PDB file of C-alpha atoms in Angstrom:
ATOM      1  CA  UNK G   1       0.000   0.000   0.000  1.00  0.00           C
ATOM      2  CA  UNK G   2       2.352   2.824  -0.810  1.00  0.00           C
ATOM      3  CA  UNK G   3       1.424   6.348  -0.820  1.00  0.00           C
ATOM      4  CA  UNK G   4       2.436   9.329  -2.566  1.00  0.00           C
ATOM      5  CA  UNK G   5       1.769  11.688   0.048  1.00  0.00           C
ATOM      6  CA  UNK G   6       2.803  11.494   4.274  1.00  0.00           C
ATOM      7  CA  UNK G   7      -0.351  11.433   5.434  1.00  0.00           C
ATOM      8  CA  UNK G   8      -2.786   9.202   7.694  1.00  0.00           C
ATOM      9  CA  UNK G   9      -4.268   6.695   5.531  1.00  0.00           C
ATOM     10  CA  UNK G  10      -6.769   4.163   6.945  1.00  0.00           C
ATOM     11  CA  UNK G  11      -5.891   0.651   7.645  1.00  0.00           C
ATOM     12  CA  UNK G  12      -8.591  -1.515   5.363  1.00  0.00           C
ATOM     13  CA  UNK G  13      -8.054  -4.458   8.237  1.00  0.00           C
ATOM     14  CA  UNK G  14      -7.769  -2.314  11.945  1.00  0.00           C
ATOM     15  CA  UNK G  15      -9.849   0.632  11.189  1.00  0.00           C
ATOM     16  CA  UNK G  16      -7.923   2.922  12.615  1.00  0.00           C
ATOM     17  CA  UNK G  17      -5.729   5.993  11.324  1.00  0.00           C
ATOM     18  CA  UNK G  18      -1.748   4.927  10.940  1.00  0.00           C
ATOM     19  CA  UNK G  19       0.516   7.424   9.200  1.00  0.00           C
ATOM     20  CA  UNK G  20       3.001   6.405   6.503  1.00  0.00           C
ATOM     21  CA  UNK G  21       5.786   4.431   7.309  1.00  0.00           C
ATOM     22  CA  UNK G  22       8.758   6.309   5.464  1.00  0.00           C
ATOM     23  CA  UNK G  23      11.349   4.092   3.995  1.00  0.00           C
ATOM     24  CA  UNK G  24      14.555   5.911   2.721  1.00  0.00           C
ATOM     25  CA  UNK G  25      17.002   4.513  -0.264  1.00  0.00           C
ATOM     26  CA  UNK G  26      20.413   5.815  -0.498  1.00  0.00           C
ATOM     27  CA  UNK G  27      22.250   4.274  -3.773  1.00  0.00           C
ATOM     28  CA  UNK G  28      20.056   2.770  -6.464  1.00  0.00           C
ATOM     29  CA  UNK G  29      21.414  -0.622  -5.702  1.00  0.00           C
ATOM     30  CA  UNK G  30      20.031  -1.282  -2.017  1.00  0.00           C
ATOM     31  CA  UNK G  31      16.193  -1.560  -1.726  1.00  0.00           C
ATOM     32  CA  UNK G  32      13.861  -2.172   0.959  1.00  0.00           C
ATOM     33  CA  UNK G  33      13.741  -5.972  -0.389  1.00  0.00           C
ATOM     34  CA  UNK G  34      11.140  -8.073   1.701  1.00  0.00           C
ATOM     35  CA  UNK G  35      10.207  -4.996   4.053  1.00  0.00           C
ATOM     36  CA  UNK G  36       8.223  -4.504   0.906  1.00  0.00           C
ATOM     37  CA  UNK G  37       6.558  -7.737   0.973  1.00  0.00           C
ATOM     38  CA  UNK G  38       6.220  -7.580   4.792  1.00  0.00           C
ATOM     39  CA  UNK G  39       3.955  -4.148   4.619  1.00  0.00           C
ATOM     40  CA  UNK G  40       1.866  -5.097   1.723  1.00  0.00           C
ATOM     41  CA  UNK G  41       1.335  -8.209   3.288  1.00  0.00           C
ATOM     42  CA  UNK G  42       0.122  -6.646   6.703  1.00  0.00           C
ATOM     43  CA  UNK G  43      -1.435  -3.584   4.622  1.00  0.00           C
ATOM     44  CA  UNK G  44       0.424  -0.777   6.367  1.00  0.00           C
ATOM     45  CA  UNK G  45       0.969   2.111   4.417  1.00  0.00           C
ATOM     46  CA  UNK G  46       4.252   3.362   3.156  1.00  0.00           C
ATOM     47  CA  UNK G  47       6.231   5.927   1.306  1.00  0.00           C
ATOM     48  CA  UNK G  48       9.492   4.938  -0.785  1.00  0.00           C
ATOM     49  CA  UNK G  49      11.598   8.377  -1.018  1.00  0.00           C
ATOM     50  CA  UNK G  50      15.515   8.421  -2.487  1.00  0.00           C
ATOM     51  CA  UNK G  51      17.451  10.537  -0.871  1.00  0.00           C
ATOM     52  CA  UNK G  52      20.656  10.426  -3.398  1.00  0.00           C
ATOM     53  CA  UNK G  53      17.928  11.708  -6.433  1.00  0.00           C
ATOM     54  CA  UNK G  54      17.360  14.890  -3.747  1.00  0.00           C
ATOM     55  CA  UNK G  55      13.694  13.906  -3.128  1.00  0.00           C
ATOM     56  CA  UNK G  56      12.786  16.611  -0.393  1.00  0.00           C
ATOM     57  CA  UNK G  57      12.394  14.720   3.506  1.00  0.00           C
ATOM     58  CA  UNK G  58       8.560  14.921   5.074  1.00  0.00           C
ATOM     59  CA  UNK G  59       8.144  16.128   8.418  1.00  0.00           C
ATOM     60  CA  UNK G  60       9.252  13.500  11.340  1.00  0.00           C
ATOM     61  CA  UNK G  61       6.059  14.124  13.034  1.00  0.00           C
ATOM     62  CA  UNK G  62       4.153  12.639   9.359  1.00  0.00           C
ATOM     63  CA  UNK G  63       5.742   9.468   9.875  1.00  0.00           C
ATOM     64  CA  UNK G  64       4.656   6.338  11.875  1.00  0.00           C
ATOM     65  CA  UNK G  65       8.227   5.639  11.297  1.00  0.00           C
ATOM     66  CA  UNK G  66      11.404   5.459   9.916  1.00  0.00           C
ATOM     67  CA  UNK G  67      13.240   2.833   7.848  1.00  0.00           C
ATOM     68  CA  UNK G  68      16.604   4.156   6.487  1.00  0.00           C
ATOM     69  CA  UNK G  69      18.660   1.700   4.428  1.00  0.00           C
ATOM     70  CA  UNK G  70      22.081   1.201   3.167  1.00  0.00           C
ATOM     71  CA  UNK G  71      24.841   3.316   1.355  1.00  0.00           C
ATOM     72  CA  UNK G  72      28.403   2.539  -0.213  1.00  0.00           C
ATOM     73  CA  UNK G  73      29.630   6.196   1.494  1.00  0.00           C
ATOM     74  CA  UNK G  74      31.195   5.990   5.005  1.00  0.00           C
ATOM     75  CA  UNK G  75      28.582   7.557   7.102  1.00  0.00           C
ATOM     76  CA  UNK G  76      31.904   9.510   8.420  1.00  0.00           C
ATOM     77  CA  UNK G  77      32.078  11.284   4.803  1.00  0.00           C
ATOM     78  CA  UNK G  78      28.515  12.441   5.055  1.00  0.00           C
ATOM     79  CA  UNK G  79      29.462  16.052   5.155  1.00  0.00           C
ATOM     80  CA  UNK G  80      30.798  15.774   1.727  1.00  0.00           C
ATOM     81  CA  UNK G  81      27.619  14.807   0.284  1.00  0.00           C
ATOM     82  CA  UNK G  82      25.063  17.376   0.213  1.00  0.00           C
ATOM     83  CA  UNK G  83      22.234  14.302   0.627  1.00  0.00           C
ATOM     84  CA  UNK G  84      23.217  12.819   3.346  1.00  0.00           C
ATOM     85  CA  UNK G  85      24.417  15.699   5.704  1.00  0.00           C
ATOM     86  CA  UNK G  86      20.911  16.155   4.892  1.00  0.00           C
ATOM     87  CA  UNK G  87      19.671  12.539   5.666  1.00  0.00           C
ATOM     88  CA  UNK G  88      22.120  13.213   9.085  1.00  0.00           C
ATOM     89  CA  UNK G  89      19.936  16.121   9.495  1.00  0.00           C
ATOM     90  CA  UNK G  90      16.833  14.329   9.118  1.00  0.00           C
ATOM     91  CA  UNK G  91      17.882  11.380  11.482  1.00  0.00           C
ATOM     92  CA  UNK G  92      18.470  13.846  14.021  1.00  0.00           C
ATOM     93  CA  UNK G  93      15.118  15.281  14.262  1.00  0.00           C
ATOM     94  CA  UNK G  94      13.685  11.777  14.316  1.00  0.00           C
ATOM     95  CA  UNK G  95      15.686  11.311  17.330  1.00  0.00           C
ATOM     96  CA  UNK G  96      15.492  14.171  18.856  1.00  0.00           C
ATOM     97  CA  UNK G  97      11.072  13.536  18.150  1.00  0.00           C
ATOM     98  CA  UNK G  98      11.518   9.875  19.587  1.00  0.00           C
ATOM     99  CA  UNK G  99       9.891   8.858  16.384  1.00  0.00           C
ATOM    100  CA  UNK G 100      10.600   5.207  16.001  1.00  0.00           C
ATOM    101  CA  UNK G 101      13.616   4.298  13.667  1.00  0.00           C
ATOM    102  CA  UNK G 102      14.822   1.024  11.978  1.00  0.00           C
ATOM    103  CA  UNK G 103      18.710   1.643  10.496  1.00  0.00           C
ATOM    104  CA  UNK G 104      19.766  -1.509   8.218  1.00  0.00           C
ATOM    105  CA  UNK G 105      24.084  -1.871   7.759  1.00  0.00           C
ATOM    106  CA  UNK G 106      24.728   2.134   6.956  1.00  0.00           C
ATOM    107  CA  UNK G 107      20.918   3.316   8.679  1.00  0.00           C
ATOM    108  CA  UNK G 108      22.160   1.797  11.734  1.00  0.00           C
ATOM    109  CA  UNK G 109      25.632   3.060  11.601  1.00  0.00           C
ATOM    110  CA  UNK G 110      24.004   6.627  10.658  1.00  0.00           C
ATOM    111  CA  UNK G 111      21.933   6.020  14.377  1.00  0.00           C
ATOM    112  CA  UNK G 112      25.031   5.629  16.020  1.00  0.00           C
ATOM    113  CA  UNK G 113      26.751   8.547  14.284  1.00  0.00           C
ATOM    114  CA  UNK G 114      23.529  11.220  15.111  1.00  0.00           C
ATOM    115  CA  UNK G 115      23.718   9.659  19.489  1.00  0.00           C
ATOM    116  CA  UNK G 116      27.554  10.069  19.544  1.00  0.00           C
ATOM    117  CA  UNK G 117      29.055   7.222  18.913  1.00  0.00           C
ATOM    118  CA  UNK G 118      32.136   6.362  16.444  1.00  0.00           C
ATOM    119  CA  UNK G 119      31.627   4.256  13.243  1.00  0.00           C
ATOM    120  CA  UNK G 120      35.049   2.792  11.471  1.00  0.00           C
ATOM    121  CA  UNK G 121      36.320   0.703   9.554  1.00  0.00           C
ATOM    122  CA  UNK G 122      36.234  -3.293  11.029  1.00  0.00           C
ATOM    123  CA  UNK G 123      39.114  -5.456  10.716  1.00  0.00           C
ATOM    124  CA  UNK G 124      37.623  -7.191   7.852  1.00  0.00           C
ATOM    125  CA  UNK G 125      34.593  -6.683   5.697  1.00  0.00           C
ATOM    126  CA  UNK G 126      31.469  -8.780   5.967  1.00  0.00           C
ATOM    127  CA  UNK G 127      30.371 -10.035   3.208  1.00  0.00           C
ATOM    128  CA  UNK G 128      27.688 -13.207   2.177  1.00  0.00           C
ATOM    129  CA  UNK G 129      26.177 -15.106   4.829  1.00  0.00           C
ATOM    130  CA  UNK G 130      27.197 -14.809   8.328  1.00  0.00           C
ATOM    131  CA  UNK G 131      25.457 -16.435  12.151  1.00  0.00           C
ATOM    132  CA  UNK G 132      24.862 -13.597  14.490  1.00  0.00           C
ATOM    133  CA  UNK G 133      23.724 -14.402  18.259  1.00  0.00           C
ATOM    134  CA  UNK G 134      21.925 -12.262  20.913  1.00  0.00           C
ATOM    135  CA  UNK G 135      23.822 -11.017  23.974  1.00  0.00           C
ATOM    136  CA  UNK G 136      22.241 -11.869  27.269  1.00  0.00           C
ATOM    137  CA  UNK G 137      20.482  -8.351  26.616  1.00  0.00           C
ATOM    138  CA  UNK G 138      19.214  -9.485  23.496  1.00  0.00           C
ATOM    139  CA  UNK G 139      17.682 -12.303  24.570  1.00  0.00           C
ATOM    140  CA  UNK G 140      15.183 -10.452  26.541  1.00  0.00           C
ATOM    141  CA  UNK G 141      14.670  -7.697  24.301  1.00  0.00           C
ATOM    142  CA  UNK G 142      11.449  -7.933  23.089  1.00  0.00           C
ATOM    143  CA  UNK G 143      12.326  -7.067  19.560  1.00  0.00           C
ATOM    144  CA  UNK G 144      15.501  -9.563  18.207  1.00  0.00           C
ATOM    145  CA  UNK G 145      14.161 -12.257  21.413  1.00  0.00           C
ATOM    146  CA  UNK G 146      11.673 -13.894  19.197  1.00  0.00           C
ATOM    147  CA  UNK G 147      14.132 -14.352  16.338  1.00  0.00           C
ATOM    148  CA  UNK G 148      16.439 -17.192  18.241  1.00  0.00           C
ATOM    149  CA  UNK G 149      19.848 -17.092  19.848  1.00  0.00           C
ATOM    150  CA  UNK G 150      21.544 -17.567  17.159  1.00  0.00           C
ATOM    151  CA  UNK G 151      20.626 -16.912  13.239  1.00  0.00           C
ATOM    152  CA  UNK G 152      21.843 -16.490   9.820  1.00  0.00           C
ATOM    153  CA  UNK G 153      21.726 -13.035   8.246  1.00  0.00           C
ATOM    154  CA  UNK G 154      22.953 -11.304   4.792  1.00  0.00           C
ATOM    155  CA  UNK G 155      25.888  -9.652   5.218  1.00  0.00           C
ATOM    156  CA  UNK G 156      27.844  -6.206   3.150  1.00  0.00           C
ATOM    157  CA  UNK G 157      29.872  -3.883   4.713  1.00  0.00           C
ATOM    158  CA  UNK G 158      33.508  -2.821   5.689  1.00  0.00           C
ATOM    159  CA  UNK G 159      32.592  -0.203   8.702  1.00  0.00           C
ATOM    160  CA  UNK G 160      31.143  -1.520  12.497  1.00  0.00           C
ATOM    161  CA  UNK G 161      29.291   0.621  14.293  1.00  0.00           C
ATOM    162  CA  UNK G 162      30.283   1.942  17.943  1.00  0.00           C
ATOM    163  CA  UNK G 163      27.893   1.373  21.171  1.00  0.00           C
ATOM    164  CA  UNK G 164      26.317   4.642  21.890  1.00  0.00           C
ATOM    165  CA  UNK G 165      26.833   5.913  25.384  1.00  0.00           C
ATOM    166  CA  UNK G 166      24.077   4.190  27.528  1.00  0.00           C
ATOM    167  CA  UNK G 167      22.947   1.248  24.397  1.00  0.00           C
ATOM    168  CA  UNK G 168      23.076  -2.199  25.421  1.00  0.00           C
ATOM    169  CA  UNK G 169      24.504  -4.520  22.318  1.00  0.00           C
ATOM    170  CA  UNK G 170      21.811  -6.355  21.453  1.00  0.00           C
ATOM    171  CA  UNK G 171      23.702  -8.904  18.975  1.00  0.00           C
ATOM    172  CA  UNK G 172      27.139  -9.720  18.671  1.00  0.00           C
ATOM    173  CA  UNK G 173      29.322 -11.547  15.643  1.00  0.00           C
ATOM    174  CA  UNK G 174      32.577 -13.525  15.311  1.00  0.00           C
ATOM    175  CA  UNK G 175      34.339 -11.422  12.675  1.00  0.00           C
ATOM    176  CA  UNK G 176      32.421  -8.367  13.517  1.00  0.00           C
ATOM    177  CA  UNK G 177      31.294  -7.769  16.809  1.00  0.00           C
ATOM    178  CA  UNK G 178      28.808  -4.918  17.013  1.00  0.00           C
ATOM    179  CA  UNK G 179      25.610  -6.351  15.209  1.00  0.00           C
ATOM    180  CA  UNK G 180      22.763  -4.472  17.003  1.00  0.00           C
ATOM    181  CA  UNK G 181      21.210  -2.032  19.900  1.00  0.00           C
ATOM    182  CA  UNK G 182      18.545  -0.538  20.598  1.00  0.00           C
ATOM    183  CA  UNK G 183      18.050   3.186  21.542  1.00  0.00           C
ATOM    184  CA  UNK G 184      14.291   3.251  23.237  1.00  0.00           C
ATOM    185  CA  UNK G 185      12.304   3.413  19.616  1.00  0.00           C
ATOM    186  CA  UNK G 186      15.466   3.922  17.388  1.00  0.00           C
ATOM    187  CA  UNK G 187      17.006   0.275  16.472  1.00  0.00           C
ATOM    188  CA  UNK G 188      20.318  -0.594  14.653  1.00  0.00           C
ATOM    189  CA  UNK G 189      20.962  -3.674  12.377  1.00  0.00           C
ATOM    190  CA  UNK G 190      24.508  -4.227  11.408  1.00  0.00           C
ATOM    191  CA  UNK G 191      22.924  -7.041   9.179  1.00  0.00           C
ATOM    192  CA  UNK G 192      20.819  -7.486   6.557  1.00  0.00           C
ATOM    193  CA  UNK G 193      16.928  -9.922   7.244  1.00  0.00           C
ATOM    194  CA  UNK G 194      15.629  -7.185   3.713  1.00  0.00           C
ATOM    195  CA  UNK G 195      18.111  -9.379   1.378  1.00  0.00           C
ATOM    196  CA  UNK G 196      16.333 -11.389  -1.661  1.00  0.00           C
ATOM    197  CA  UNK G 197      18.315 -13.242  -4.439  1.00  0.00           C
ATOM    198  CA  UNK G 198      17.618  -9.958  -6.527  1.00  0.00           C
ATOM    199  CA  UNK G 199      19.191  -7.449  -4.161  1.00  0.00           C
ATOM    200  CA  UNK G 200      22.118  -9.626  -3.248  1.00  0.00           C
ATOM    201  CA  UNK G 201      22.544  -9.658  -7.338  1.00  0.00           C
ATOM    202  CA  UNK G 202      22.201  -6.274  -7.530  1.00  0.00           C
ATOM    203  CA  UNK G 203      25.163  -5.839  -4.878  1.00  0.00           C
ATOM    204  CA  UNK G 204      27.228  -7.755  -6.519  1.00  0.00           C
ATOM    205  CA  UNK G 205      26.707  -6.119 -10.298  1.00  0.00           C
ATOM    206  CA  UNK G 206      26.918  -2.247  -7.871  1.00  0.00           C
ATOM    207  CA  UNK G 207      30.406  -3.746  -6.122  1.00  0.00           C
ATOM    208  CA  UNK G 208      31.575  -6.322  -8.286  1.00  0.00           C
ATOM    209  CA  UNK G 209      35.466  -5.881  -6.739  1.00  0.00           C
ATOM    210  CA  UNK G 210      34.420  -6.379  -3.044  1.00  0.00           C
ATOM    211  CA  UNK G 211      33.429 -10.189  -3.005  1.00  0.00           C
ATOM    212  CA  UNK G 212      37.062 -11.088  -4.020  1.00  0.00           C
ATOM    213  CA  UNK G 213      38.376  -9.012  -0.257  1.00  0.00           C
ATOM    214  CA  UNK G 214      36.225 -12.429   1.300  1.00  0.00           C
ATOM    215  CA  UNK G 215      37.886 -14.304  -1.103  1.00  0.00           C
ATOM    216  CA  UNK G 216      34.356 -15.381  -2.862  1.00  0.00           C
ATOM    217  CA  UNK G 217      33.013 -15.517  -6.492  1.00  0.00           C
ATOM    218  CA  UNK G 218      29.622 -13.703  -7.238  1.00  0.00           C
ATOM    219  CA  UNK G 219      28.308 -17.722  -8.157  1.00  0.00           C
ATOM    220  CA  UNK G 220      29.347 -18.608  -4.302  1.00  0.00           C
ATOM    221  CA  UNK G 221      27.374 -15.374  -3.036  1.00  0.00           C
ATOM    222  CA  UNK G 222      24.276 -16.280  -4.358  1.00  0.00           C
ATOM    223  CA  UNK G 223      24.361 -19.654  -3.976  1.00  0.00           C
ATOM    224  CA  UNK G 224      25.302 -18.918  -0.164  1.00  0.00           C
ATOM    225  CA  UNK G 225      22.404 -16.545  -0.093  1.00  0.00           C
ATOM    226  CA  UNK G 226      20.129 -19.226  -1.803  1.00  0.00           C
ATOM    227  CA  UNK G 227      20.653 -21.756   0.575  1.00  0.00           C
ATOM    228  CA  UNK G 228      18.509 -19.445   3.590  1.00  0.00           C
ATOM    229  CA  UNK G 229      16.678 -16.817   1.437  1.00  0.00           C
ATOM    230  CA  UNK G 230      13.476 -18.646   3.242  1.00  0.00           C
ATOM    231  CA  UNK G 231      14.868 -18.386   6.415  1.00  0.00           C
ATOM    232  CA  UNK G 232      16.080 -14.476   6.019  1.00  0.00           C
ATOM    233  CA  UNK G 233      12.852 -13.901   5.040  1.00  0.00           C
ATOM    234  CA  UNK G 234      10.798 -15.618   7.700  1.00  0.00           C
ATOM    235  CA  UNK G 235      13.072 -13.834  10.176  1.00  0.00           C
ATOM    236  CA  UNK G 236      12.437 -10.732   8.643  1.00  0.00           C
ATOM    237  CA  UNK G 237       9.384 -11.046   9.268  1.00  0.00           C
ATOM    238  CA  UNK G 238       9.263 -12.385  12.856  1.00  0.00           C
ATOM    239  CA  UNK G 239      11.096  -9.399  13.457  1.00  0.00           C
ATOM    240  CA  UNK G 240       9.266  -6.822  11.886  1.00  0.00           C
ATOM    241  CA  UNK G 241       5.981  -7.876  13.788  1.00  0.00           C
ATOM    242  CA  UNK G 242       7.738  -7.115  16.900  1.00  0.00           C
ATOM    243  CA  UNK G 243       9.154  -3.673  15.645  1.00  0.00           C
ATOM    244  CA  UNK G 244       5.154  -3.312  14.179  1.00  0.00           C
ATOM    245  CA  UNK G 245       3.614  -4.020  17.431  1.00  0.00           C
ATOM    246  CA  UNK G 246       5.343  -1.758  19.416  1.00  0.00           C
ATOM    247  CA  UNK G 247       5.244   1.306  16.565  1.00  0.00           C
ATOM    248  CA  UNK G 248       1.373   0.602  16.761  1.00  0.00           C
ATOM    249  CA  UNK G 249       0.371  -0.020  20.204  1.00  0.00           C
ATOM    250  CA  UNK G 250       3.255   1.963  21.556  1.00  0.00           C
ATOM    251  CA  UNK G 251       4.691  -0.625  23.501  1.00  0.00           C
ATOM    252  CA  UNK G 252       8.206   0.168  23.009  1.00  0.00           C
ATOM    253  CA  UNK G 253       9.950   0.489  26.728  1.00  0.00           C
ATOM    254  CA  UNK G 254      13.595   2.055  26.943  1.00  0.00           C
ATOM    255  CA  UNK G 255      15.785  -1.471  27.474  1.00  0.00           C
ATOM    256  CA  UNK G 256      17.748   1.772  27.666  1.00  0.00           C
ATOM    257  CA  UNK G 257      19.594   4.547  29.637  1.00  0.00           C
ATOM    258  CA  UNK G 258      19.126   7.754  28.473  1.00  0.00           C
ATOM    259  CA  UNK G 259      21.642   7.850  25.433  1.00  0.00           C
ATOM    260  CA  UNK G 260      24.415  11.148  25.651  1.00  0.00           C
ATOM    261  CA  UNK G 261      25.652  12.605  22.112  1.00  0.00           C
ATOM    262  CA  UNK G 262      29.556  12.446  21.618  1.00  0.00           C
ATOM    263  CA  UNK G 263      30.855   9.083  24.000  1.00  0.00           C
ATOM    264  CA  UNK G 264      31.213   5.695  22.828  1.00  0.00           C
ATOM    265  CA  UNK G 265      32.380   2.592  24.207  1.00  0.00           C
TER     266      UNK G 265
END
């Protein structure tokens, strides 16, 4: 059910009002994937913008909430990209609102850029199909709890994310450590649960270099992927019923101390 327009468009199953959720696409190559799927499935209006074409940001307060996807650029070179200092911008005010916030790979790292933390470059990349497992935090979080201790996920990126001042980390890897936490409404993925065959093809056709720094071929990417598309999926899913649940009935506690800009651990 997209929507041209950030307003409050009925819900043809709950009856009630429920604005647009905004999604937000930063290269051409990275799409929302099965968040797509999940919202048409459960009817809940949305609004695709692209911030790298310059299309202009709604108000926070016009959003149910915020989905902001991945980008090739360091979130540290932001200022050199008149798009996303204004994407930072934007962030910020969602923050600052308490508007809930889902950040996938760079989104995430972007939420842990705006609340002070640092974002750099990991010892390796990431990239192709990875287990992540919840901390003891995460496995009472009410969001990632439901999704197992341990999981596969879709993995592409080179930078890790700090933990912002006062963030528990929700979910922790072996080769990267800092997969997810959880600011009140504001959530960061390290990882990828959006992927499809498609988009993983797409990635490799946009950064057709980067599978040889993991010492893969494109052919063992996809079939990697292939082999738990239905699972990604499925937790995608499981996942995004939590995150839904709590954006519509409000149910989102803290799980969190009051985050302070500029210190990271």
């Amino acid at each position: 059910m997209p929507v041209d327009k950030p307003t409050g468009i009925s819900l043809i199953r709950s009856g009630t009002q429920m604005k647009p959720v905004l999604i937000v696409q930063n290269c051409p190559a990275e799409s929302a994937g099965t968040i797509i799927d999940y919202l048409s499935s459960r009817e809940l209006p949305y609004q695709e913008i692209h911030s790298y074409t310059g299309d202009r940001f709604p108000r926070v307060e016009d959003c149910s909430a915020v989905i902001c996807l991945g980008c090739p650029t360091s979130v540290n070179d932001y200022h050199d990209h008149r798009y996303l200092a204004d994407l930072y911008s934007f962030v910020a005010q969602v923050v600052r609102a308490d508007v809930p916030y889902l950040g996938v790979c760079y989104g995430g790292q972007l939420l842990a850029k705006v609340l002070g933390a640092s974002v750099k470059a990991n010892h390796v990349k990431e990239i192709g199909v990875y287990k992540v497992r919840l901390t003891e935090a995460g496995k009472t979080d009410p969001l990632l709890a439901p999704l197992g201790n341990s999981f596969p996920v879709m993995q592409w990126h080179g930078d890790t994310f700090g933990r912002p001042y006062g963030c528990e980390l929700l979910a922790e890897g072996t080769d990267c450590t800092n997969q997810a936490f959880r600011h009140g409404r504001q959530v960061a993925l390290q990882f990828h649960l959006e992927a499809t065959e498609s988009l993983v093809h797409s990635w490799c056709e946009a950064y057709p270099q980067e599978p040889a720094d993991v010492e893969k071929t494109v052919p063992e990417l996809l079939r990697e992927f292939r082999s738990v598309a239905d699972t990604v999926k499925q937790l995608n899913f499981v996942f995004l019923d939590s995150y839904f649940t709590g954006v519509k009935e409000n149910q989102f506690n803290n799980h969190t101390l009051q985050a302070r800009p500029n210190r990271s651990r």
